[in-house]
Amino acid sequence: ASLKLLGDALRNNYVVTTLNLSGNLIGFKGVSYLVQALLENRVTLQELDLSNNPIGRGYECGQLIASLIKAHA
C-alpha cells in the first residue's frame, strides 16, 4: 500500500532525480506499482536503487524493469 502512495506521488514528480529504496522488503506487487507510475513520468528520475529487496528474479519481474529501462533510454 505504501508503494502505491509513493507511485501516485511520483506520477507528478518534477524534482526527484534519485530514489534509493534499497532494503525495504519491496516485493513484486510493490515494484509493479512503482514501475507503472514511473512509466507515466518520464521526466526527472534518473537513478533508482531497488537492491536488497525480495522482488523476485522471474520473467515477469524482469519484463517490468526492462520496460522501465526502455522507456527511459
mmCIF file with all atom_site columns, C-alpha atoms in Angstrom:
data_model
loop_
_atom_site.group_PDB
_atom_site.id
_atom_site.type_symbol
_atom_site.label_atom_id
_atom_site.label_alt_id
_atom_site.label_comp_id
_atom_site.label_asym_id
_atom_site.label_entity_id
_atom_site.label_seq_id
_atom_site.pdbx_PDB_ins_code
_atom_site.Cartn_x
_atom_site.Cartn_y
_atom_site.Cartn_z
_atom_site.occupancy
_atom_site.B_iso_or_equiv
_atom_site.pdbx_formal_charge
_atom_site.auth_seq_id
_atom_site.auth_comp_id
_atom_site.auth_asym_id
_atom_site.auth_atom_id
_atom_site.pdbx_PDB_model_num
ATOM 1  C CA . ALA A 1 1  ? 0.000  0.000   0.000   1.00 0.00 ? 1  ALA A CA 1
ATOM 2  C CA . SER A 1 2  ? 2.801  2.457   0.745   1.00 0.00 ? 2  SER A CA 1
ATOM 3  C CA . LEU A 1 3  ? 4.414  1.938   -2.666  1.00 0.00 ? 3  LEU A CA 1
ATOM 4  C CA . LYS A 1 4  ? 1.086  2.665   -4.272  1.00 0.00 ? 4  LYS A CA 1
ATOM 5  C CA . LEU A 1 5  ? 1.057  6.013   -2.435  1.00 0.00 ? 5  LEU A CA 1
ATOM 6  C CA . LEU A 1 6  ? 4.678  6.669   -3.435  1.00 0.00 ? 6  LEU A CA 1
ATOM 7  C CA . GLY A 1 7  ? 3.846  5.744   -7.030  1.00 0.00 ? 7  GLY A CA 1
ATOM 8  C CA . ASP A 1 8  ? 0.933  8.177   -7.026  1.00 0.00 ? 8  ASP A CA 1
ATOM 9  C CA . ALA A 1 9  ? 3.258  10.934  -5.793  1.00 0.00 ? 9  ALA A CA 1
ATOM 10 C CA . LEU A 1 10 ? 5.907  10.111  -8.411  1.00 0.00 ? 10 LEU A CA 1
ATOM 11 C CA . ARG A 1 11 ? 3.396  10.422  -11.251 1.00 0.00 ? 11 ARG A CA 1
ATOM 12 C CA . ASN A 1 12 ? 3.513  14.182  -10.752 1.00 0.00 ? 12 ASN A CA 1
ATOM 13 C CA . ASN A 1 13 ? 7.151  14.436  -9.732  1.00 0.00 ? 13 ASN A CA 1
ATOM 14 C CA . TYR A 1 14 ? 9.214  17.247  -11.208 1.00 0.00 ? 14 TYR A CA 1
ATOM 15 C CA . VAL A 1 15 ? 12.008 17.311  -8.613  1.00 0.00 ? 15 VAL A CA 1
ATOM 16 C CA . VAL A 1 16 ? 13.247 13.872  -7.512  1.00 0.00 ? 16 VAL A CA 1
ATOM 17 C CA . THR A 1 17 ? 16.125 12.587  -9.646  1.00 0.00 ? 17 THR A CA 1
ATOM 18 C CA . THR A 1 18 ? 17.455 9.802   -7.377  1.00 0.00 ? 18 THR A CA 1
ATOM 19 C CA . LEU A 1 19 ? 15.374 7.318   -5.399  1.00 0.00 ? 19 LEU A CA 1
ATOM 20 C CA . ASN A 1 20 ? 17.009 4.810   -3.041  1.00 0.00 ? 20 ASN A CA 1
ATOM 21 C CA . LEU A 1 21 ? 14.553 2.118   -1.933  1.00 0.00 ? 21 LEU A CA 1
ATOM 22 C CA . SER A 1 22 ? 17.225 -0.421  -1.027  1.00 0.00 ? 22 SER A CA 1
ATOM 23 C CA . GLY A 1 23 ? 16.369 -2.894  1.734   1.00 0.00 ? 23 GLY A CA 1
ATOM 24 C CA . ASN A 1 24 ? 12.685 -2.016  2.118   1.00 0.00 ? 24 ASN A CA 1
ATOM 25 C CA . LEU A 1 25 ? 11.152 -5.505  1.667   1.00 0.00 ? 25 LEU A CA 1
ATOM 26 C CA . ILE A 1 26 ? 9.589  -4.453  -1.628  1.00 0.00 ? 26 ILE A CA 1
ATOM 27 C CA . GLY A 1 27 ? 8.043  -7.390  -3.456  1.00 0.00 ? 27 GLY A CA 1
ATOM 28 C CA . PHE A 1 28 ? 6.793  -7.897  -6.982  1.00 0.00 ? 28 PHE A CA 1
ATOM 29 C CA . LYS A 1 29 ? 3.473  -6.136  -6.335  1.00 0.00 ? 29 LYS A CA 1
ATOM 30 C CA . GLY A 1 30 ? 5.249  -3.048  -4.979  1.00 0.00 ? 30 GLY A CA 1
ATOM 31 C CA . VAL A 1 31 ? 7.611  -2.954  -7.936  1.00 0.00 ? 31 VAL A CA 1
ATOM 32 C CA . SER A 1 32 ? 4.582  -3.193  -10.237 1.00 0.00 ? 32 SER A CA 1
ATOM 33 C CA . TYR A 1 33 ? 3.024  -0.081  -8.670  1.00 0.00 ? 33 TYR A CA 1
ATOM 34 C CA . LEU A 1 34 ? 6.312  1.779   -8.827  1.00 0.00 ? 34 LEU A CA 1
ATOM 35 C CA . VAL A 1 35 ? 7.114  0.871   -12.438 1.00 0.00 ? 35 VAL A CA 1
ATOM 36 C CA . GLN A 1 36 ? 3.638  1.795   -13.621 1.00 0.00 ? 36 GLN A CA 1
ATOM 37 C CA . ALA A 1 37 ? 3.926  5.232   -12.007 1.00 0.00 ? 37 ALA A CA 1
ATOM 38 C CA . LEU A 1 38 ? 7.433  5.808   -13.351 1.00 0.00 ? 38 LEU A CA 1
ATOM 39 C CA . LEU A 1 39 ? 6.351  4.857   -16.862 1.00 0.00 ? 39 LEU A CA 1
ATOM 40 C CA . GLU A 1 40 ? 3.850  7.706   -16.700 1.00 0.00 ? 40 GLU A CA 1
ATOM 41 C CA . ASN A 1 41 ? 6.531  10.159  -15.533 1.00 0.00 ? 41 ASN A CA 1
ATOM 42 C CA . ARG A 1 42 ? 9.476  10.136  -17.911 1.00 0.00 ? 42 ARG A CA 1
ATOM 43 C CA . VAL A 1 43 ? 10.874 13.482  -16.915 1.00 0.00 ? 43 VAL A CA 1
ATOM 44 C CA . THR A 1 44 ? 13.020 13.546  -13.802 1.00 0.00 ? 44 THR A CA 1
ATOM 45 C CA . LEU A 1 45 ? 14.012 10.223  -12.207 1.00 0.00 ? 45 LEU A CA 1
ATOM 46 C CA . GLN A 1 46 ? 17.485 9.224   -13.363 1.00 0.00 ? 46 GLN A CA 1
ATOM 47 C CA . GLU A 1 47 ? 18.574 6.719   -10.722 1.00 0.00 ? 47 GLU A CA 1
ATOM 48 C CA . LEU A 1 48 ? 16.559 4.025   -8.922  1.00 0.00 ? 48 LEU A CA 1
ATOM 49 C CA . ASP A 1 49 ? 18.041 1.602   -6.384  1.00 0.00 ? 49 ASP A CA 1
ATOM 50 C CA . LEU A 1 50 ? 15.917 -1.462  -5.611  1.00 0.00 ? 50 LEU A CA 1
ATOM 51 C CA . SER A 1 51 ? 18.771 -3.609  -4.309  1.00 0.00 ? 51 SER A CA 1
ATOM 52 C CA . ASN A 1 52 ? 18.260 -5.938  -1.340  1.00 0.00 ? 52 ASN A CA 1
ATOM 53 C CA . ASN A 1 53 ? 14.520 -6.316  -1.911  1.00 0.00 ? 53 ASN A CA 1
ATOM 54 C CA . PRO A 1 54 ? 12.675 -9.608  -2.467  1.00 0.00 ? 54 PRO A CA 1
ATOM 55 C CA . ILE A 1 55 ? 11.273 -8.525  -5.847  1.00 0.00 ? 55 ILE A CA 1
ATOM 56 C CA . GLY A 1 56 ? 11.956 -11.892 -7.420  1.00 0.00 ? 56 GLY A CA 1
ATOM 57 C CA . ARG A 1 57 ? 14.011 -12.963 -10.373 1.00 0.00 ? 57 ARG A CA 1
ATOM 58 C CA . GLY A 1 58 ? 11.290 -14.334 -12.587 1.00 0.00 ? 58 GLY A CA 1
ATOM 59 C CA . TYR A 1 59 ? 10.449 -13.413 -16.142 1.00 0.00 ? 59 TYR A CA 1
ATOM 60 C CA . GLU A 1 60 ? 7.590  -11.072 -15.160 1.00 0.00 ? 60 GLU A CA 1
ATOM 61 C CA . CYS A 1 61 ? 9.753  -9.004  -12.837 1.00 0.00 ? 61 CYS A CA 1
ATOM 62 C CA . GLY A 1 62 ? 12.474 -8.780  -15.467 1.00 0.00 ? 62 GLY A CA 1
ATOM 63 C CA . GLN A 1 63 ? 9.922  -7.638  -18.048 1.00 0.00 ? 63 GLN A CA 1
ATOM 64 C CA . LEU A 1 64 ? 8.685  -4.861  -15.733 1.00 0.00 ? 64 LEU A CA 1
ATOM 65 C CA . ILE A 1 65 ? 12.121 -3.492  -15.068 1.00 0.00 ? 65 ILE A CA 1
ATOM 66 C CA . ALA A 1 66 ? 13.127 -3.831  -18.733 1.00 0.00 ? 66 ALA A CA 1
ATOM 67 C CA . SER A 1 67 ? 10.079 -1.822  -19.790 1.00 0.00 ? 67 SER A CA 1
ATOM 68 C CA . LEU A 1 68 ? 11.100 0.942   -17.394 1.00 0.00 ? 68 LEU A CA 1
ATOM 69 C CA . ILE A 1 69 ? 14.676 0.993   -18.686 1.00 0.00 ? 69 ILE A CA 1
ATOM 70 C CA . LYS A 1 70 ? 13.491 1.011   -22.295 1.00 0.00 ? 70 LYS A CA 1
ATOM 71 C CA . ALA A 1 71 ? 11.097 3.899   -21.664 1.00 0.00 ? 71 ALA A CA 1
ATOM 72 C CA . HIS A 1 72 ? 13.831 5.994   -20.052 1.00 0.00 ? 72 HIS A CA 1
ATOM 73 C CA . ALA A 1 73 ? 16.573 5.213   -22.571 1.00 0.00 ? 73 ALA A CA 1
#
